[in-house]
Short mmCIF file of C-alpha atoms in Angstrom, two decimals:
data_model
loop_
_atom_site.label_atom_id
_atom_site.label_comp_id
_atom_site.label_asym_id
_atom_site.label_seq_id
_atom_site.Cartn_x
_atom_site.Cartn_y
_atom_site.Cartn_z
CA MET R 1 -6.03 58.65 142.39
CA SER R 2 -8.55 59.71 140.23
CA LEU R 3 -9.56 57.17 137.55
CA LEU R 4 -9.62 60.13 134.92
CA ASN R 5 -7.49 63.37 135.29
CA VAL R 6 -7.76 65.89 132.72
CA LYS R 7 -5.19 69.14 132.91
CA GLU R 8 -4.78 72.18 130.65
CA LEU R 9 -6.51 70.74 128.18
CA ASN R 10 -6.49 72.73 124.91
CA SER R 11 -8.19 72.01 121.81
CA TYR R 12 -8.85 73.68 118.12
CA TYR R 13 -11.40 73.47 115.31
CA GLY R 14 -9.08 74.51 112.41
CA ASP R 15 -7.58 77.96 113.75
CA SER R 16 -10.11 78.62 116.31
CA HIS R 17 -9.35 77.78 120.06
CA ILE R 18 -12.57 75.78 121.78
CA LEU R 19 -10.95 74.66 124.40
CA PHE R 20 -9.15 76.64 127.28
CA ASP R 21 -6.96 75.13 129.87
CA LEU R 22 -9.67 72.56 131.12
CA ASP R 23 -8.78 70.81 134.18
CA PHE R 24 -10.99 68.44 136.10
CA HIS R 25 -11.17 64.72 137.10
CA VAL R 26 -13.62 61.83 137.73
CA GLU R 27 -13.39 59.36 140.61
CA LYS R 28 -13.98 55.56 139.92
CA ASN R 29 -17.81 54.84 140.95
CA GLU R 30 -18.50 58.71 139.93
CA VAL R 31 -21.24 59.74 137.85
CA ILE R 32 -20.27 63.53 136.63
CA ALA R 33 -21.85 66.04 134.65
CA LEU R 34 -21.21 68.78 132.00
CA ILE R 35 -23.19 71.36 132.10
CA GLY R 36 -23.43 74.38 129.47
CA ARG R 37 -25.24 75.87 127.19
CA ASN R 38 -24.97 74.72 123.13
CA GLY R 39 -21.41 75.30 121.70
CA ALA R 40 -20.06 75.97 125.04
CA GLY R 41 -17.22 73.14 124.35
CA LYS R 42 -18.94 70.01 126.08
CA SER R 43 -18.98 67.94 122.94
CA THR R 44 -15.43 68.76 122.20
CA THR R 45 -14.36 67.95 125.65
CA LEU R 46 -15.84 64.48 125.33
CA ASN R 47 -14.57 64.15 121.71
CA SER R 48 -10.93 65.23 122.78
CA LEU R 49 -11.08 62.46 125.36
CA ILE R 50 -11.94 59.77 123.27
CA GLY R 51 -9.11 61.35 120.61
CA LEU R 52 -11.79 62.00 117.76
CA VAL R 53 -10.12 65.81 118.34
CA LYS R 54 -6.79 66.12 118.96
CA PRO R 55 -5.80 68.51 121.78
CA ARG R 56 -3.13 70.67 121.12
CA SER R 57 -1.92 70.58 124.74
CA GLY R 58 -2.70 69.24 127.85
CA SER R 59 -2.76 65.88 129.86
CA ILE R 60 -5.35 63.25 129.96
CA ILE R 61 -4.48 60.35 132.28
CA LEU R 62 -6.47 57.61 132.37
CA ASP R 63 -6.05 54.95 135.41
CA GLY R 64 -2.53 56.19 135.73
CA LYS R 65 -1.38 56.50 131.86
CA GLU R 66 -1.29 59.34 129.69
CA TYR R 67 -3.55 59.31 126.13
CA LEU R 68 -3.10 62.53 124.93
CA GLY R 69 -2.91 62.44 121.38
CA GLN R 70 -3.67 58.65 120.92
CA ALA R 71 -6.00 57.40 118.19
CA PRO R 72 -10.24 56.32 119.42
CA HIS R 73 -8.87 52.79 119.37
CA VAL R 74 -6.17 52.80 121.69
CA ILE R 75 -7.99 54.95 124.33
CA ALA R 76 -11.06 52.56 123.25
CA ARG R 77 -8.80 50.15 124.16
CA ALA R 78 -7.66 51.59 127.69
CA GLY R 79 -11.39 51.43 128.71
CA MET R 80 -13.01 54.63 127.52
CA GLN R 81 -16.07 54.71 125.49
CA LEU R 82 -18.16 57.79 124.31
CA VAL R 83 -22.00 57.25 123.20
CA HIS R 84 -21.64 59.78 120.76
CA GLU R 85 -24.43 62.40 120.05
CA ASP R 86 -25.27 61.16 116.66
CA ARG R 87 -25.74 57.73 118.16
CA ARG R 88 -23.61 56.41 114.92
CA ILE R 89 -25.20 52.94 114.43
CA PHE R 90 -24.09 51.11 111.80
CA GLY R 91 -27.66 50.77 109.70
CA SER R 92 -25.73 48.17 107.26
CA LEU R 93 -25.43 45.80 110.27
CA ASN R 94 -28.26 44.21 112.40
CA VAL R 95 -28.42 45.17 115.94
CA GLU R 96 -27.02 42.44 117.07
CA ASP R 97 -23.98 42.02 114.71
CA ASN R 98 -23.55 45.97 115.83
CA ILE R 99 -23.03 44.58 119.41
CA ILE R 100 -21.14 42.10 118.03
CA LEU R 101 -18.77 44.00 116.78
CA ALA R 102 -18.53 46.55 119.39
CA GLY R 103 -17.19 43.79 121.84
CA LEU R 104 -14.60 42.06 118.92
CA SER R 105 -11.66 43.76 120.61
CA GLU R 106 -12.73 43.50 123.85
CA PRO R 107 -11.45 40.45 125.56
CA LYS R 108 -13.55 40.67 128.79
CA ARG R 109 -16.71 41.50 126.61
CA TRP R 110 -19.73 40.83 128.09
CA PRO R 111 -22.42 37.78 126.85
CA LEU R 112 -24.89 39.40 124.57
CA GLU R 113 -27.40 37.86 127.42
CA LYS R 114 -26.20 40.11 129.75
CA ILE R 115 -27.13 43.42 127.27
CA TYR R 116 -30.50 41.83 126.16
CA GLU R 117 -31.19 41.83 130.20
CA ILE R 118 -30.66 45.57 130.63
CA PHE R 119 -32.59 46.58 127.07
CA PRO R 120 -35.26 43.43 126.36
CA ARG R 121 -36.53 45.75 123.43
CA LEU R 122 -32.72 45.18 121.92
CA LYS R 123 -33.76 41.32 122.40
CA GLU R 124 -37.12 41.75 120.33
CA ARG R 125 -35.36 43.82 117.63
CA ARG R 126 -31.87 41.51 117.37
CA LEU R 127 -32.36 40.94 113.62
CA SER R 128 -33.58 44.49 112.16
CA SER R 129 -31.00 46.62 110.77
CA GLY R 130 -29.83 49.59 112.87
CA THR R 131 -31.54 51.80 110.16
CA ASP R 132 -34.94 50.66 111.26
CA LEU R 133 -34.94 51.43 114.89
CA SER R 134 -36.76 54.25 116.38
CA GLY R 135 -34.70 57.07 118.11
CA GLY R 136 -34.82 55.55 121.21
CA GLU R 137 -34.15 52.10 120.14
CA GLN R 138 -31.25 53.27 118.24
CA GLN R 139 -30.15 55.02 121.48
CA MET R 140 -30.19 52.07 123.50
CA LEU R 141 -28.11 50.38 121.24
CA ALA R 142 -25.23 52.78 121.02
CA ILE R 143 -25.44 52.71 124.90
CA ALA R 144 -25.38 48.96 124.65
CA ARG R 145 -22.12 49.09 122.19
CA ALA R 146 -20.67 50.97 124.94
CA LEU R 147 -21.84 48.41 127.78
CA VAL R 148 -20.44 45.40 125.57
CA ARG R 149 -16.72 46.41 126.13
CA ASP R 150 -17.21 46.65 129.87
CA PRO R 151 -15.57 50.14 129.66
CA LYS R 152 -14.18 51.68 132.56
CA LEU R 153 -15.37 55.03 131.94
CA ILE R 154 -18.51 55.74 129.57
CA LEU R 155 -18.76 59.24 128.02
CA LEU R 156 -22.74 59.86 127.29
CA ASP R 157 -23.53 62.91 124.51
CA GLU R 158 -26.80 64.20 124.86
CA PRO R 159 -28.33 60.72 125.61
CA PHE R 160 -31.85 62.26 125.94
CA GLU R 161 -32.08 64.67 122.86
CA GLY R 162 -34.80 64.72 120.66
CA LEU R 163 -36.38 61.64 121.90
CA ALA R 164 -40.35 61.53 123.42
CA PRO R 165 -40.57 61.73 127.46
CA VAL R 166 -41.63 58.02 127.84
CA ILE R 167 -38.29 56.80 126.52
CA VAL R 168 -36.36 59.06 128.42
CA GLN R 169 -37.75 58.15 131.52
CA ASP R 170 -36.73 54.56 130.13
CA LEU R 171 -33.13 55.44 129.70
CA VAL R 172 -33.20 57.61 132.40
CA ARG R 173 -33.83 54.26 134.57
CA VAL R 174 -30.95 52.91 132.52
CA CYS R 175 -28.60 55.22 133.31
CA ARG R 176 -29.53 55.58 137.23
CA GLN R 177 -29.09 51.50 137.05
CA LEU R 178 -25.71 51.99 135.68
CA ALA R 179 -24.32 54.86 138.18
CA ASP R 180 -26.19 52.57 141.02
CA GLU R 181 -23.53 49.60 139.73
CA GLY R 182 -21.01 51.80 140.03
CA ARG R 183 -20.12 52.52 136.87
CA THR R 184 -18.41 55.73 135.88
CA ILE R 185 -20.05 58.03 133.76
CA ILE R 186 -19.26 62.03 132.22
CA LEU R 187 -22.72 62.98 131.22
CA VAL R 188 -23.22 65.89 128.70
CA GLU R 189 -27.22 66.53 128.88
CA GLN R 190 -29.26 69.18 128.33
CA ASN R 191 -32.09 68.28 130.34
CA ILE R 192 -31.04 70.05 133.58
CA PRO R 193 -33.20 68.10 136.00
CA ALA R 194 -32.46 64.48 134.83
CA THR R 195 -28.58 65.67 134.24
CA LEU R 196 -28.69 66.71 138.22
CA ASN R 197 -30.79 63.49 139.40
CA LEU R 198 -28.02 61.37 137.76
CA ALA R 199 -25.01 62.96 138.40
CA SER R 200 -23.11 63.46 142.12
CA ARG R 201 -20.87 66.36 140.81
CA ALA R 202 -21.11 69.04 138.27
CA TYR R 203 -18.65 71.05 136.36
CA ILE R 204 -20.19 74.44 134.31
CA VAL R 205 -19.01 74.82 131.22
CA ASN R 206 -18.82 78.21 129.63
CA ASN R 207 -16.91 79.19 126.64
CA GLY R 208 -14.74 76.49 126.43
CA HIS R 209 -13.73 77.28 130.54
CA ILE R 210 -15.17 75.56 132.94
CA VAL R 211 -16.36 78.46 135.35
CA HIS R 212 -18.01 76.38 138.14
CA GLU R 213 -17.81 72.91 139.97
CA ASP R 214 -20.15 71.70 142.94
CA SER R 215 -21.92 68.74 144.07
CA THR R 216 -25.19 68.38 142.06
CA ALA R 217 -27.03 68.35 145.92
CA SER R 218 -25.57 72.17 146.45
CA ILE R 219 -26.60 73.17 142.76
CA LYS R 220 -30.26 71.80 143.27
CA ALA R 221 -29.74 73.84 146.46
CA ASN R 222 -28.76 76.96 145.02
CA PRO R 223 -29.75 77.25 141.29
CA SER R 224 -28.64 80.57 140.60
CA VAL R 225 -25.81 79.37 139.32
CA LEU R 226 -27.31 77.67 136.55
CA GLN R 227 -29.28 81.10 135.82
CA ARG R 228 -25.70 82.98 135.90
CA TYR R 229 -24.32 80.80 133.07
CA LEU R 230 -27.72 78.97 131.57
CA GLY R 231 -30.17 81.49 132.15
CA VAL R 232 -32.39 78.63 133.27
CA MET S 1 -28.23 41.88 58.94
CA ILE S 2 -27.15 40.50 62.90
CA SER S 3 -28.49 36.91 63.07
CA TRP S 4 -30.00 36.03 66.38
CA SER S 5 -26.98 33.36 66.82
CA ASN S 6 -24.86 36.17 66.52
CA PHE S 7 -27.11 38.55 69.20
CA ILE S 8 -26.90 35.69 71.52
CA SER S 9 -23.36 35.01 71.38
CA GLN S 10 -22.80 38.75 71.74
CA CYS S 11 -24.85 38.76 74.77
CA ILE S 12 -23.15 35.42 76.76
CA ASN S 13 -19.61 37.86 75.62
CA GLY S 14 -21.82 40.49 77.73
CA VAL S 15 -21.27 38.25 80.62
CA VAL S 16 -18.22 37.28 80.31
CA LEU S 17 -17.10 40.73 80.10
CA GLY S 18 -19.35 42.04 82.87
CA ALA S 19 -18.47 39.22 85.28
CA LEU S 20 -14.70 40.71 84.60
CA LEU S 21 -16.20 43.85 85.15
CA ALA S 22 -17.86 43.14 88.48
CA LEU S 23 -14.83 41.67 89.81
CA ILE S 24 -12.56 44.74 89.59
CA SER S 25 -15.39 47.15 90.12
CA SER S 26 -16.00 45.12 93.41
CA GLY S 27 -12.39 45.88 94.28
CA LEU S 28 -12.43 49.40 93.41
CA THR S 29 -16.25 50.07 95.41
CA ILE S 30 -14.58 48.53 98.35
CA ILE S 31 -11.81 50.35 98.63
CA TYR S 32 -13.28 53.62 98.04
CA GLY S 33 -16.03 52.75 100.35
CA THR S 34 -13.99 51.74 103.21
CA LEU S 35 -10.81 54.01 102.63
CA GLY S 36 -12.28 57.23 101.08
CA VAL S 37 -9.50 56.42 98.51
CA LEU S 38 -10.99 56.77 94.41
CA ASN S 39 -7.77 54.84 93.25
CA LEU S 40 -6.75 55.21 90.11
CA ALA S 41 -4.09 53.14 89.60
CA HIS S 42 -6.96 50.01 90.13
CA GLY S 43 -6.55 49.93 85.86
CA ALA S 44 -2.62 49.37 86.33
CA LEU S 45 -3.25 46.70 89.17
CA PHE S 46 -5.60 44.80 86.48
CA MET S 47 -2.42 45.20 84.19
CA LEU S 48 0.15 44.39 86.76
CA GLY S 49 -1.57 41.03 88.05
CA GLY S 50 -1.94 40.21 83.96
CA TYR S 51 1.61 40.56 84.08
CA ALA S 52 2.83 38.84 86.86
CA GLY S 53 0.44 35.83 85.90
CA TRP S 54 1.73 35.64 82.16
CA TYR S 55 5.44 35.60 84.11
CA THR S 56 4.66 32.94 86.37
CA TYR S 57 2.94 31.04 83.45
CA GLU S 58 6.48 31.82 81.47
CA HIS S 59 8.45 29.86 84.24
CA THR S 60 6.08 26.99 85.44
CA GLN S 61 3.77 26.20 81.92
CA SER S 62 0.87 26.07 85.10
CA TYR S 63 -2.31 27.57 84.28
CA PHE S 64 -3.15 27.36 87.99
CA LEU S 65 -0.18 28.37 89.46
CA SER S 66 -0.11 31.68 87.24
CA ILE S 67 -3.87 32.44 88.69
CA VAL S 68 -2.53 32.03 92.56
CA LEU S 69 0.82 33.47 92.20
CA GLY S 70 -0.25 36.49 89.59
CA ALA S 71 -3.27 37.28 92.56
CA LEU S 72 -1.17 36.99 95.52
CA PHE S 73 1.89 38.96 93.89
CA VAL S 74 -0.92 41.89 93.37
CA LEU S 75 -2.30 41.48 97.25
CA LEU S 76 1.39 42.33 98.27
CA VAL S 77 1.91 45.00 95.89
CA GLY S 78 -1.36 46.36 97.37
CA ILE S 79 -0.41 46.32 100.48
CA ILE S 80 3.22 47.67 100.08
CA ILE S 81 1.27 50.72 98.36
CA GLU S 82 -1.11 50.80 101.06
CA ARG S 83 1.53 51.20 103.71
CA VAL S 84 4.20 53.15 102.23
CA LEU S 85 1.88 55.52 100.00
CA ILE S 86 -1.62 55.54 100.46
CA ARG S 87 -2.11 55.48 104.24
CA PHE S 88 -0.21 59.34 104.54
CA PHE S 89 -3.56 60.93 102.46
CA TYR S 90 -6.25 59.71 104.25
CA SER S 91 -6.76 63.28 105.90
CA ARG S 92 -5.25 64.60 102.42
CA THR S 93 -8.01 66.30 100.04
CA ASP S 94 -9.97 64.37 97.49
CA GLU S 95 -7.72 66.24 94.88
CA GLU S 96 -4.58 65.01 96.57
CA GLN S 97 -5.87 61.56 96.72
CA ILE S 98 -6.51 61.31 93.04
CA LEU S 99 -3.36 62.91 92.01
CA VAL S 100 -1.16 60.83 94.01
CA THR S 101 -3.12 57.49 92.92
CA PHE S 102 -2.97 58.67 88.96
CA GLY S 103 0.43 59.12 89.21
CA LEU S 104 1.06 55.70 90.75
CA GLY S 105 -0.65 54.37 87.97
CA ILE S 106 1.65 56.13 85.52
CA VAL S 107 4.62 54.90 87.26
CA ILE S 108 3.11 51.26 87.49
CA VAL S 109 2.53 51.35 83.67
CA GLU S 110 5.92 52.25 82.71
CA ILE S 111 7.83 50.32 84.83
CA ILE S 112 6.07 47.19 83.22
CA ARG S 113 6.90 48.71 79.99
CA LEU S 114 10.58 49.32 80.84
CA VAL S 115 10.81 45.97 82.17
CA PHE S 116 9.09 43.70 79.19
CA GLY S 117 8.49 46.25 76.44
CA SER S 118 5.61 46.92 74.85
CA LEU S 119 4.21 44.27 72.55
CA SER S 120 1.55 42.00 73.64
CA GLU S 121 1.94 38.81 75.95
CA SER S 122 -0.20 36.03 76.26
CA ILE S 123 -0.99 32.93 78.48
CA PRO S 124 -2.26 30.14 76.07
CA ILE S 125 -5.71 28.54 77.25
CA PRO S 126 -4.89 25.54 79.11
CA HIS S 127 -5.55 22.37 77.59
CA TRP S 128 -8.55 20.92 79.39
CA ALA S 129 -10.69 24.39 78.42
CA GLN S 130 -9.86 24.78 74.92
CA GLY S 131 -11.96 24.47 71.83
CA ILE S 132 -16.22 25.19 72.05
CA THR S 133 -18.81 24.17 74.35
CA SER S 134 -22.40 23.33 72.98
CA LEU S 135 -24.83 25.15 74.48
CA GLY S 136 -27.35 23.21 72.73
CA PHE S 137 -28.41 26.12 70.32
CA MET S 138 -25.11 27.38 69.70
CA PHE S 139 -21.37 27.05 70.27
CA TYR S 140 -19.37 28.91 72.46
CA PRO S 141 -15.44 29.15 73.21
CA THR S 142 -15.14 27.00 76.14
CA TYR S 143 -12.42 28.76 77.99
CA ARG S 144 -14.43 32.19 78.40
CA LEU S 145 -17.48 29.89 80.12
CA VAL S 146 -14.18 28.87 82.30
CA VAL S 147 -13.86 32.58 82.85
CA VAL S 148 -16.95 33.20 84.08
CA GLY S 149 -17.04 29.77 86.35
CA ILE S 150 -13.68 31.16 87.94
CA VAL S 151 -14.95 35.07 88.38
CA ALA S 152 -18.14 33.99 90.24
CA LEU S 153 -16.16 31.73 91.95
CA ALA S 154 -13.83 34.94 93.48
CA LEU S 155 -16.84 37.31 93.39
CA PHE S 156 -18.70 34.43 96.01
CA SER S 157 -15.57 34.30 97.88
CA LEU S 158 -15.28 38.32 98.45
CA TRP S 159 -19.26 37.99 99.24
CA LEU S 160 -18.17 35.22 101.69
CA ILE S 161 -15.80 36.96 103.41
CA LEU S 162 -17.96 39.99 103.56
CA TYR S 163 -20.98 39.21 104.83
CA ARG S 164 -19.78 35.96 106.86
CA THR S 165 -16.42 37.16 108.64
CA ASN S 166 -16.01 39.27 111.40
CA LEU S 167 -13.51 41.04 108.77
CA GLY S 168 -16.02 41.27 106.56
CA MET S 169 -18.32 42.89 109.21
CA ILE S 170 -15.63 45.18 110.09
CA VAL S 171 -15.67 46.25 106.41
CA ARG S 172 -19.00 46.82 105.97
CA ALA S 173 -19.15 48.71 109.16
CA GLY S 174 -16.10 50.82 108.00
CA ILE S 175 -17.91 51.62 104.78
CA GLU S 176 -20.65 53.49 106.71
CA ASP S 177 -18.39 55.33 109.62
CA SER S 178 -14.76 54.23 109.81
CA GLU S 179 -14.78 56.88 112.71
CA MET S 180 -17.11 54.73 114.61
CA VAL S 181 -15.01 51.47 114.42
CA ASP S 182 -12.25 52.99 115.19
CA MET S 183 -13.68 54.40 118.72
CA LEU S 184 -14.94 50.86 118.99
CA GLY S 185 -11.58 49.52 119.90
CA ILE S 186 -10.85 48.17 116.40
CA ASN S 187 -7.19 49.81 114.65
CA VAL S 188 -9.58 50.94 111.32
CA TYR S 189 -6.06 51.31 109.58
CA ARG S 190 -4.85 47.73 110.23
CA VAL S 191 -8.58 47.08 108.51
CA PHE S 192 -7.65 49.75 105.46
CA MET S 193 -4.24 47.99 104.76
CA VAL S 194 -6.17 44.74 104.38
CA VAL S 195 -9.27 46.24 102.42
CA PHE S 196 -6.63 47.78 99.94
CA GLY S 197 -4.44 44.30 99.25
CA VAL S 198 -8.08 42.59 98.65
CA GLY S 199 -9.67 45.06 96.81
CA ALA S 200 -6.00 45.37 94.39
CA MET S 201 -6.09 41.26 94.59
CA ALA S 202 -9.77 41.39 93.02
CA ALA S 203 -8.50 43.83 90.01
CA GLY S 204 -5.28 41.49 89.38
CA PHE S 205 -6.73 38.34 89.57
CA ALA S 206 -9.42 39.71 86.94
CA GLY S 207 -6.11 40.38 84.85
CA VAL S 208 -4.61 37.03 84.85
CA VAL S 209 -7.76 35.48 84.48
CA ASN S 210 -8.25 37.67 81.40
CA VAL S 211 -5.10 37.24 79.66
CA PRO S 212 -5.86 33.70 77.57
CA VAL S 213 -8.44 35.98 76.35
CA THR S 214 -7.23 39.45 75.44
CA PRO S 215 -3.14 39.34 75.11
CA ILE S 216 -2.04 41.99 77.77
CA THR S 217 0.33 45.26 76.85
CA PRO S 218 1.03 47.68 79.53
CA ASP S 219 -1.91 50.16 78.45
CA VAL S 220 -4.69 47.55 78.92
CA GLY S 221 -5.46 48.89 82.26
CA GLU S 222 -6.77 51.78 81.02
CA ASP S 223 -9.89 51.44 79.41
CA ILE S 224 -10.91 49.27 82.31
CA LEU S 225 -9.95 51.89 84.61
CA VAL S 226 -12.50 54.04 82.72
CA GLU S 227 -15.39 51.19 82.55
CA THR S 228 -14.99 49.95 86.45
CA PHE S 229 -15.46 53.81 87.51
CA VAL S 230 -18.81 53.99 85.32
CA VAL S 231 -19.75 50.35 86.74
CA ILE S 232 -19.38 51.64 90.16
CA VAL S 233 -21.41 54.72 89.04
CA ILE S 234 -24.24 52.60 88.01
CA GLY S 235 -24.40 50.25 90.94
CA GLY S 236 -23.79 52.40 93.84
CA VAL S 237 -20.69 53.68 94.98
CA GLY S 238 -19.35 51.78 97.98
CA SER S 239 -22.06 48.66 97.07
CA PHE S 240 -20.49 45.20 96.79
CA PRO S 241 -23.96 44.35 95.30
CA GLY S 242 -24.06 47.39 92.95
CA ALA S 243 -20.54 46.54 91.68
CA ILE S 244 -21.96 43.10 90.53
CA LEU S 245 -25.07 44.82 88.65
CA GLY S 246 -23.43 47.69 87.48
CA GLY S 247 -20.92 45.24 85.89
CA LEU S 248 -23.31 43.04 84.27
CA ILE S 249 -24.59 45.96 82.79
CA ALA S 250 -22.05 47.06 81.57
CA GLY S 251 -20.80 44.13 80.37
CA GLU S 252 -23.97 43.74 78.19
CA ILE S 253 -23.85 47.05 76.99
CA LEU S 254 -20.30 47.29 75.87
CA SER S 255 -21.05 44.01 73.88
CA ILE S 256 -24.42 44.63 72.25
CA THR S 257 -23.41 48.26 71.07
CA SER S 258 -20.58 46.78 69.66
CA MET S 259 -22.20 44.44 67.94
CA PHE S 260 -23.64 47.50 65.89
CA ASN S 261 -20.90 49.90 65.80
CA PRO S 262 -18.07 49.03 68.20
CA ALA S 263 -17.03 53.14 68.36
CA TYR S 264 -20.39 54.03 69.73
CA SER S 265 -19.84 51.58 72.60
CA GLN S 266 -18.20 53.74 75.75
CA VAL S 267 -20.69 56.39 74.46
CA MET S 268 -23.68 53.85 75.37
CA LEU S 269 -22.10 52.93 78.64
CA PHE S 270 -21.75 57.04 79.61
CA VAL S 271 -25.52 57.66 77.98
CA VAL S 272 -26.28 54.77 80.51
CA MET S 273 -24.77 56.61 83.65
CA THR S 274 -26.01 59.40 83.10
CA ILE S 275 -29.57 58.27 82.68
CA VAL S 276 -28.89 56.77 85.89
CA LEU S 277 -27.45 59.45 87.82
CA PHE S 278 -30.76 61.15 86.66
CA THR S 279 -33.03 59.28 88.12
CA ARG S 280 -31.05 57.06 90.74
CA PRO S 281 -28.25 60.00 92.15
CA TYR S 282 -26.60 57.40 94.34
CA GLY S 283 -26.63 54.61 91.61
CA LEU S 284 -28.88 51.52 91.50
CA LEU S 285 -27.98 50.03 94.68
CA GLY S 286 -26.12 52.69 96.27
CA SER S 287 -27.71 54.72 99.33
CA LYS S 288 -26.12 57.84 100.63
CA GLY S 289 -23.28 56.15 102.21
CA ARG S 290 -20.29 58.36 103.69
CA SER S 291 -20.67 61.90 103.82
#
């Protein structure tokens, strides 16, 4: 049985239909990617999974249980975490409090030291306020907040966007490490080479439909499909 | 001609009024910051606290019990209001939220008028706080100094809750981005309920403490509501330290202006608010905050 099974998911923003009958699944220990143009519906898909957007119909089964229409805190407690594209760090809390807050409602939360082993930079900045962090540090903190809850499934929305190449390298290394540890991840990212290297399987999303599914190895071997849907 | 001692005494009156405004406003600002609901029934809750305290006093003759039970009663009322009314308006428009809390305020005021009538009621100053105290250069009513002390203690307790507990951490994070708090597995609506209750209790507590100074009528909350709005605009909407600073500033403005001409005291309050809005649109200690 798949860790996540999404069937015929339909989401709207107001009256506009954004996602059309999305079907996809994620196996345990698998990193999958959603690839597509800006506005294709990738972020809406992640927001629908975590409950920020309430889908009108369909099914979201995580670990054998239905979560369609549930509140974000219910879905979060079931083991899903979204690292939002805006990072949404609490600027009024310091780095450490951001992490502590994230772990409050999770009995199996990681000790802080385990987070600081992955992100030594966050330990150095632990007493800095959330707003004083650089973009890269904020992204690390956003990922750390998700990790501290030891989630079954992490949704990463544009984790490398707007960051300097050196920092992207750093974050790719962390993501690689998480993938190698067997974390289950759905990755949405415009940086196609990094995405294809991290994920083992990819869905191509176009105008709110899933138009293609393949292993990243075969997409790399035959990039014409990317050309067709992304123009790259 | 205004004498120095008169002026200083008015300044201290300003601190007393300012402390009360700070406490009431901190409740209002925490509610607005966290829930995003502008609670126009806040003045009515202040009044309700006064009546709950007075009613307790009538039956127990205990100043201490009237404060404790008065505040707890408003806490309970706040939680009930959130559960049966406010929570259905979180996803509604600002106008609808304002209308429902405005209507709620009227209902509370009229229920109190129906039950207790329109005549003013009061709690006597407790015997240990009667008389005047020498400040060295002048004498000042003891109970008013006690009010400052009690309110300072209440504000300190609020500060402890907000900055030294997990609940406070959740509330501060929720003021910034309640949706993100929810995504971290915290039932943000339960937190909203507690915040509304505690915010209401702050107003109710101030209401009881104020009764021995200013006798209550069902309409006592009206002016207070207007003043607390000005306070949180001056201090910065959603900012707890801003509510305290704004409260003290507003208290001084009201007291000092009314020394020259009471008719202008509220006008001066709005003048200062306008100046603050021109120079610091988010208030003295406010930040851009929620979108």
